[in-house]
């Protein structure tokens, strides 16, 4: 099976390592991927993953990953960076709920039900965290 099918899993490993450690070498990332994911990954693949996390407009992660030539390791320039797609804060979640309530007044019953289910799933995801 092609290794690129596991890119998102590798991205998660990379993110965890960059959050826990100030500086991380590609060899450490490769070893952690082997241990956590159960397959070997080349350091070149890790370098490509880091570049994709940082620059790939299709993925849209735009991770603030930088390289320190002195330490020969990677780090997050912004320690508050959240990997993945944009998360909602509580005020945005409240605003979304208000917009859904206003919009539901102009929808048919089945459409209101779908919107309500969607809002419930979104809130459940955020409240569970």
XYZ file of N, CA, C and O in Angstrom:
516
model
N 0.852 -1.185 0.000
C 0.000 0.000 0.000
C 0.889 1.237 0.000
O 1.844 1.319 0.757
N 0.592 2.236 -0.820
C 1.429 3.431 -0.892
C 1.480 4.174 0.439
O 0.476 4.301 1.130
N 2.666 4.665 0.765
C 2.857 5.374 2.027
C 2.086 6.689 2.071
O 1.708 7.160 3.129
N 1.839 7.296 0.897
C 1.165 8.587 0.897
C -0.271 8.501 1.387
O -0.871 9.506 1.723
N -0.830 7.296 1.441
C -2.177 7.137 1.990
C -2.202 7.473 3.482
O -3.249 7.728 4.041
N -1.041 7.443 4.104
C -0.962 7.687 5.539
C -0.426 9.075 5.862
O -0.001 9.332 6.986
N -0.486 9.978 4.892
C 0.080 11.310 5.094
C -0.576 12.044 6.254
O 0.112 12.646 7.083
N -1.889 11.995 6.359
C -2.576 12.707 7.447
C -2.151 12.160 8.805
O -1.958 12.924 9.759
N -1.960 10.858 8.901
C -1.486 10.265 10.154
C -0.088 10.786 10.478
O 0.207 11.110 11.636
N 0.760 10.881 9.467
C 2.106 11.424 9.694
C 2.028 12.892 10.098
O 2.754 13.338 10.983
N 1.139 13.656 9.469
C 0.985 15.061 9.833
C 0.614 15.198 11.307
O 1.096 16.090 12.004
N -0.246 14.314 11.781
C -0.652 14.354 13.193
C 0.531 14.057 14.110
O 0.700 14.705 15.148
N 1.349 13.076 13.731
C 2.546 12.751 14.518
C 3.492 13.949 14.534
O 4.015 14.328 15.593
N 3.688 14.545 13.378
C 4.573 15.713 13.287
C 4.059 16.847 14.172
O 4.815 17.452 14.935
N 2.768 17.102 14.100
C 2.169 18.169 14.916
C 2.369 17.904 16.403
O 2.752 18.803 17.150
N 2.112 16.676 16.841
C 2.287 16.343 18.260
C 3.722 16.567 18.701
O 3.969 17.121 19.778
N 4.672 16.142 17.885
C 6.079 16.308 18.244
C 6.477 17.785 18.295
O 7.196 18.202 19.204
N 6.004 18.556 17.334
C 6.351 19.981 17.324
C 5.710 20.743 18.485
O 6.261 21.736 18.952
N 4.563 20.267 18.949
C 3.921 20.917 20.099
C 4.616 20.552 21.408
O 4.730 21.373 22.308
N 5.062 19.306 21.517
C 5.672 18.834 22.762
C 7.132 19.246 22.909
O 7.629 19.353 24.017
N 7.812 19.436 21.798
C 9.245 19.713 21.822
C 9.530 21.043 21.137
O 8.889 21.391 20.158
N 10.536 21.721 21.634
C 10.907 22.994 21.042
C 11.481 22.796 19.647
O 11.115 23.501 18.713
N 12.360 21.828 19.495
C 12.991 21.535 18.209
C 12.913 20.033 17.956
O 13.127 19.244 18.869
N 12.641 19.676 16.688
C 12.497 18.258 16.346
C 13.245 17.984 15.045
O 13.047 18.674 14.047
N 14.071 16.954 15.079
C 14.815 16.539 13.890
C 13.976 15.577 13.056
O 13.114 14.877 13.588
N 14.248 15.533 11.771
C 13.498 14.630 10.891
C 13.718 13.174 11.294
O 12.803 12.358 11.172
N 14.895 12.841 11.792
C 15.151 11.460 12.227
C 14.249 11.082 13.398
O 13.740 9.954 13.466
N 14.004 12.020 14.305
C 13.109 11.772 15.437
C 11.681 11.569 14.958
O 10.967 10.686 15.440
N 11.266 12.379 13.990
C 9.913 12.238 13.436
C 9.767 10.884 12.769
O 8.769 10.179 12.969
N 10.763 10.479 11.980
C 10.715 9.184 11.290
C 10.644 8.034 12.287
O 9.855 7.093 12.112
N 11.425 8.102 13.353
C 11.405 7.052 14.386
C 10.050 7.001 15.083
O 9.515 5.923 15.349
N 9.481 8.157 15.379
C 8.181 8.214 16.051
C 7.081 7.682 15.132
O 6.175 6.978 15.597
N 7.150 7.999 13.858
C 6.172 7.462 12.905
C 6.248 5.943 12.866
O 5.219 5.263 12.876
N 7.468 5.407 12.837
C 7.630 3.947 12.815
C 7.027 3.329 14.075
O 6.304 2.337 14.015
N 7.303 3.936 15.214
C 6.810 3.407 16.490
C 5.285 3.548 16.606
O 4.596 2.608 16.983
N 4.749 4.705 16.238
C 3.315 4.972 16.433
C 2.434 4.459 15.310
O 1.278 4.090 15.546
N 2.952 4.468 14.089
C 2.125 4.101 12.939
C 2.414 2.699 12.414
O 1.641 2.160 11.639
N 3.561 2.144 12.806
C 3.861 0.762 12.443
C 4.501 0.563 11.089
O 4.509 -0.546 10.569
N 5.032 1.604 10.494
C 5.743 1.444 9.222
C 6.862 2.470 9.129
O 6.822 3.519 9.756
N 7.869 2.140 8.356
C 9.018 3.026 8.206
C 8.717 4.150 7.231
O 8.030 3.956 6.235
N 9.253 5.302 7.548
C 9.109 6.484 6.714
C 10.502 7.074 6.535
O 11.247 7.208 7.508
N 10.835 7.431 5.323
C 12.155 8.024 5.072
C 12.183 9.471 5.570
O 11.141 10.132 5.683
N 13.386 9.937 5.840
C 13.528 11.329 6.261
C 13.127 12.269 5.131
O 12.607 13.362 5.377
N 13.324 11.844 3.900
C 12.902 12.641 2.744
C 11.384 12.805 2.730
O 10.858 13.889 2.475
N 10.653 11.728 3.042
C 9.188 11.807 3.117
C 8.771 12.780 4.211
O 7.846 13.573 4.019
N 9.461 12.728 5.329
C 9.161 13.654 6.432
C 9.389 15.094 5.979
O 8.570 15.982 6.256
N 10.478 15.340 5.261
C 10.748 16.690 4.771
C 9.653 17.153 3.810
O 9.217 18.304 3.867
N 9.193 16.253 2.961
C 8.093 16.589 2.049
C 6.799 16.856 2.817
O 6.037 17.760 2.475
N 6.557 16.058 3.865
C 5.379 16.268 4.710
C 5.424 17.637 5.379
O 4.422 18.363 5.411
N 6.581 17.992 5.925
C 6.739 19.292 6.574
C 6.474 20.416 5.579
O 5.780 21.392 5.895
N 6.997 20.264 4.373
C 6.768 21.274 3.338
C 5.282 21.353 2.969
O 4.742 22.447 2.797
N 4.634 20.210 2.860
C 3.201 20.204 2.531
C 2.375 20.855 3.631
O 1.457 21.630 3.347
N 2.696 20.539 4.876
C 1.967 21.133 5.999
C 2.128 22.650 6.003
O 1.209 23.374 6.383
N 3.267 23.113 5.570
C 3.554 24.544 5.596
C 3.026 25.282 4.369
O 2.460 26.374 4.503
N 3.159 24.687 3.180
C 2.944 25.453 1.951
C 1.824 24.978 1.038
O 1.455 25.715 0.126
N 1.313 23.782 1.222
C 0.348 23.240 0.265
C -0.992 23.969 0.367
O -1.703 23.853 1.366
N -1.339 24.709 -0.682
C -2.582 25.482 -0.655
C -3.810 24.588 -0.746
O -4.880 24.956 -0.268
N -3.675 23.412 -1.354
C -4.801 22.486 -1.424
C -5.163 21.980 -0.026
O -6.332 21.927 0.347
N -4.149 21.611 0.762
C -4.402 21.152 2.137
C -4.873 22.306 3.017
O -5.749 22.136 3.852
N -4.248 23.453 2.872
C -4.668 24.638 3.611
C -4.311 24.662 5.084
O -4.926 25.388 5.853
N -3.312 23.892 5.504
C -2.922 23.901 6.921
C -2.069 25.127 7.245
O -2.177 25.687 8.322
N -1.195 25.516 6.340
C -0.309 26.665 6.502
C 0.355 26.687 7.879
O 0.349 27.690 8.594
N 0.916 25.545 8.254
C 1.585 25.404 9.551
C 2.805 26.318 9.602
O 3.575 26.390 8.644
N 3.002 27.002 10.731
C 4.141 27.924 10.864
C 5.434 27.176 11.210
O 6.065 27.410 12.234
N 5.804 26.248 10.351
C 6.981 25.409 10.588
C 8.212 26.140 10.057
O 8.224 26.605 8.923
N 9.220 26.212 10.890
C 10.485 26.841 10.516
C 11.618 25.859 10.777
O 11.473 24.920 11.562
N 12.741 26.115 10.123
C 13.922 25.280 10.293
C 15.018 26.101 10.956
O 15.302 27.226 10.534
N 15.615 25.542 11.995
C 16.732 26.181 12.677
C 18.012 25.500 12.189
O 18.266 24.331 12.516
N 18.794 26.214 11.398
C 20.010 25.618 10.842
C 21.063 25.363 11.922
O 21.874 24.453 11.787
N 21.032 26.137 12.982
C 21.984 25.952 14.073
C 21.739 24.612 14.774
O 22.668 23.861 15.065
N 20.480 24.290 15.031
C 20.123 23.037 15.714
C 19.802 21.910 14.736
O 19.603 20.787 15.142
N 19.697 22.266 13.461
C 19.341 21.313 12.401
C 18.051 20.579 12.751
O 17.961 19.354 12.711
N 17.056 21.389 13.106
C 15.772 20.836 13.543
C 14.652 21.812 13.192
O 14.886 22.993 12.936
N 13.438 21.279 13.200
C 12.247 22.064 12.881
C 11.529 22.479 14.160
O 11.659 21.821 15.198
N 10.754 23.568 14.059
C 9.982 24.048 15.210
C 8.783 24.835 14.704
O 8.742 25.247 13.540
N 7.798 25.013 15.600
C 6.655 25.869 15.288
C 7.026 27.296 15.647
O 7.394 27.586 16.786
N 6.915 28.191 14.678
C 7.178 29.607 14.927
C 6.098 30.203 15.816
O 6.356 31.082 16.632
N 4.866 29.718 15.664
C 3.728 30.170 16.460
C 3.290 29.026 17.361
O 2.720 28.039 16.898
N 3.533 29.156 18.656
C 3.218 28.062 19.591
C 1.715 27.868 19.785
O 1.284 26.835 20.306
N 0.900 28.822 19.366
C -0.558 28.708 19.500
C -1.220 28.069 18.281
O -2.440 27.939 18.238
N -0.425 27.675 17.306
C -0.974 27.095 16.076
C -1.763 25.825 16.387
O -1.340 24.995 17.185
N -2.914 25.700 15.753
C -3.756 24.510 15.888
C -3.744 23.778 14.558
O -4.190 24.310 13.544
N -3.236 22.552 14.571
C -3.189 21.739 13.355
C -4.589 21.358 12.923
O -5.475 21.115 13.737
N -4.786 21.299 11.634
C -6.078 20.904 11.094
C -6.772 22.103 10.506
O -6.174 23.141 10.251
N -8.023 21.933 10.289
C -8.792 23.004 9.697
C -9.242 23.954 10.788
O -9.283 23.601 11.961
N -9.574 25.145 10.407
C -9.910 26.199 11.352
C -10.974 25.739 12.350
O -11.993 25.189 11.978
N -10.703 25.982 13.611
C -11.618 25.624 14.682
C -12.454 26.849 15.057
O -12.016 27.981 14.911
N -13.643 26.608 15.549
C -14.503 27.697 16.009
C -14.240 27.979 17.482
O -14.052 27.053 18.267
N -14.257 29.256 17.856
C -14.198 29.577 19.278
C -15.643 29.653 19.797
O -16.598 29.555 19.023
N -15.828 29.852 21.088
C -17.171 29.824 21.675
C -18.074 30.933 21.148
O -19.263 30.709 20.916
N -17.529 32.120 20.926
C -18.369 33.207 20.410
C -18.800 32.915 18.971
O -19.935 33.221 18.589
N -17.927 32.311 18.178
C -18.298 31.932 16.817
C -19.357 30.829 16.825
O -20.263 30.824 15.998
N -19.232 29.918 17.771
C -20.216 28.851 17.903
C -21.585 29.416 18.297
O -22.613 29.011 17.747
N -21.604 30.387 19.212
C -22.859 31.053 19.594
C -23.465 31.802 18.404
O -24.679 31.760 18.188
N -22.613 32.482 17.644
C -23.086 33.199 16.460
C -23.680 32.231 15.438
O -24.750 32.496 14.871
N -23.024 31.106 15.234
C -23.533 30.094 14.304
C -24.902 29.588 14.750
O -25.818 29.436 13.935
N -25.053 29.365 16.042
C -26.343 28.914 16.572
C -27.431 29.961 16.327
O -28.549 29.635 15.917
N -27.120 31.234 16.558
C -28.094 32.306 16.321
C -28.486 32.392 14.849
O -29.662 32.568 14.514
N -27.509 32.285 13.969
C -27.785 32.335 12.528
C -28.663 31.154 12.128
O -29.618 31.310 11.349
N -28.375 29.980 12.651
C -29.192 28.800 12.341
C -30.625 28.976 12.836
O -31.580 28.607 12.140
N -30.779 29.550 14.020
C -32.124 29.789 14.562
C -32.900 30.776 13.693
O -34.092 30.582 13.434
N -32.226 31.832 13.246
C -32.882 32.799 12.365
C -33.236 32.176 11.014
O -34.336 32.365 10.497
N -32.309 31.423 10.462
C -32.536 30.812 9.147
C -33.636 29.769 9.213
O -34.418 29.620 8.263
N -33.731 29.059 10.316
C -34.710 27.971 10.407
C -36.152 28.480 10.361
O -37.061 27.733 10.018
N -36.364 29.747 10.675
C -37.714 30.331 10.616
C -38.264 30.349 9.190
O -39.464 30.400 8.986
N -37.356 30.320 8.217
C -37.759 30.433 6.817
C -37.608 29.117 6.060
O -37.652 29.106 4.836
N -37.439 28.036 6.805
C -37.243 26.734 6.173
C -38.440 25.821 6.416
O -39.194 26.014 7.361
N -38.544 24.816 5.566
C -39.560 23.791 5.764
C -39.142 22.903 6.921
O -37.973 22.893 7.329
N -40.066 22.135 7.453
C -39.817 21.305 8.633
C -38.646 20.344 8.426
O -37.796 20.199 9.306
N -38.593 19.688 7.267
C -37.507 18.731 7.030
C -36.156 19.444 6.915
O -35.131 18.932 7.373
N -36.152 20.643 6.358
C -34.919 21.418 6.266
C -34.473 21.899 7.652
O -33.283 21.902 7.968
N -35.446 22.291 8.483
C -35.130 22.683 9.864
C -34.516 21.513 10.628
O -33.585 21.692 11.409
N -35.039 20.326 10.379
C -34.521 19.133 11.063
C -33.070 18.865 10.673
O -32.234 18.576 11.530
N -32.766 18.994 9.389
C -31.392 18.782 8.916
C -30.461 19.826 9.521
O -29.377 19.505 10.019
N -30.887 21.076 9.504
C -30.083 22.151 10.076
C -29.880 21.940 11.581
O -28.782 22.130 12.100
N -30.938 21.523 12.261
C -30.827 21.241 13.692
C -29.872 20.104 13.988
O -29.073 20.180 14.928
N -29.938 19.053 13.184
C -29.018 17.924 13.359
C -27.572 18.347 13.134
O -26.672 17.958 13.888
N -27.366 19.138 12.106
C -26.018 19.619 11.802
C -25.483 20.485 12.940
O -24.346 20.302 13.387
N -26.293 21.388 13.426
C -25.876 22.245 14.540
C -25.588 21.415 15.780
O -24.606 21.650 16.483
N -26.423 20.416 16.042
C -26.208 19.533 17.187
C -24.858 18.826 17.083
O -24.110 18.747 18.061
N -24.537 18.309 15.896
C -23.267 17.600 15.705
C -22.075 18.531 15.880
O -21.062 18.157 16.464
N -22.199 19.741 15.378
C -21.115 20.712 15.523
C -20.908 21.053 16.992
O -19.797 21.052 17.504
N -21.996 21.339 17.701
C -21.891 21.686 19.126
C -21.354 20.514 19.936
O -20.534 20.703 20.821
N -21.792 19.325 19.624
C -21.337 18.133 20.334
C -19.829 17.966 20.179
O -19.118 17.662 21.136
N -19.347 18.223 18.988
C -17.905 18.099 18.718
C -17.103 19.098 19.539
O -16.077 18.785 20.090
N -17.600 20.325 19.631
C -16.869 21.365 20.337
C -17.029 21.275 21.848
O -16.117 21.592 22.587
N -18.187 20.888 22.308
C -18.412 20.785 23.748
C -17.673 19.604 24.334
O -17.184 19.653 25.458
N -17.495 18.535 23.556
C -16.812 17.332 24.029
C -15.338 17.592 24.281
O -14.694 16.904 25.054
N -14.769 18.618 23.639
C -13.323 18.875 23.775
C -12.976 19.545 25.057
O -13.526 20.136 25.777
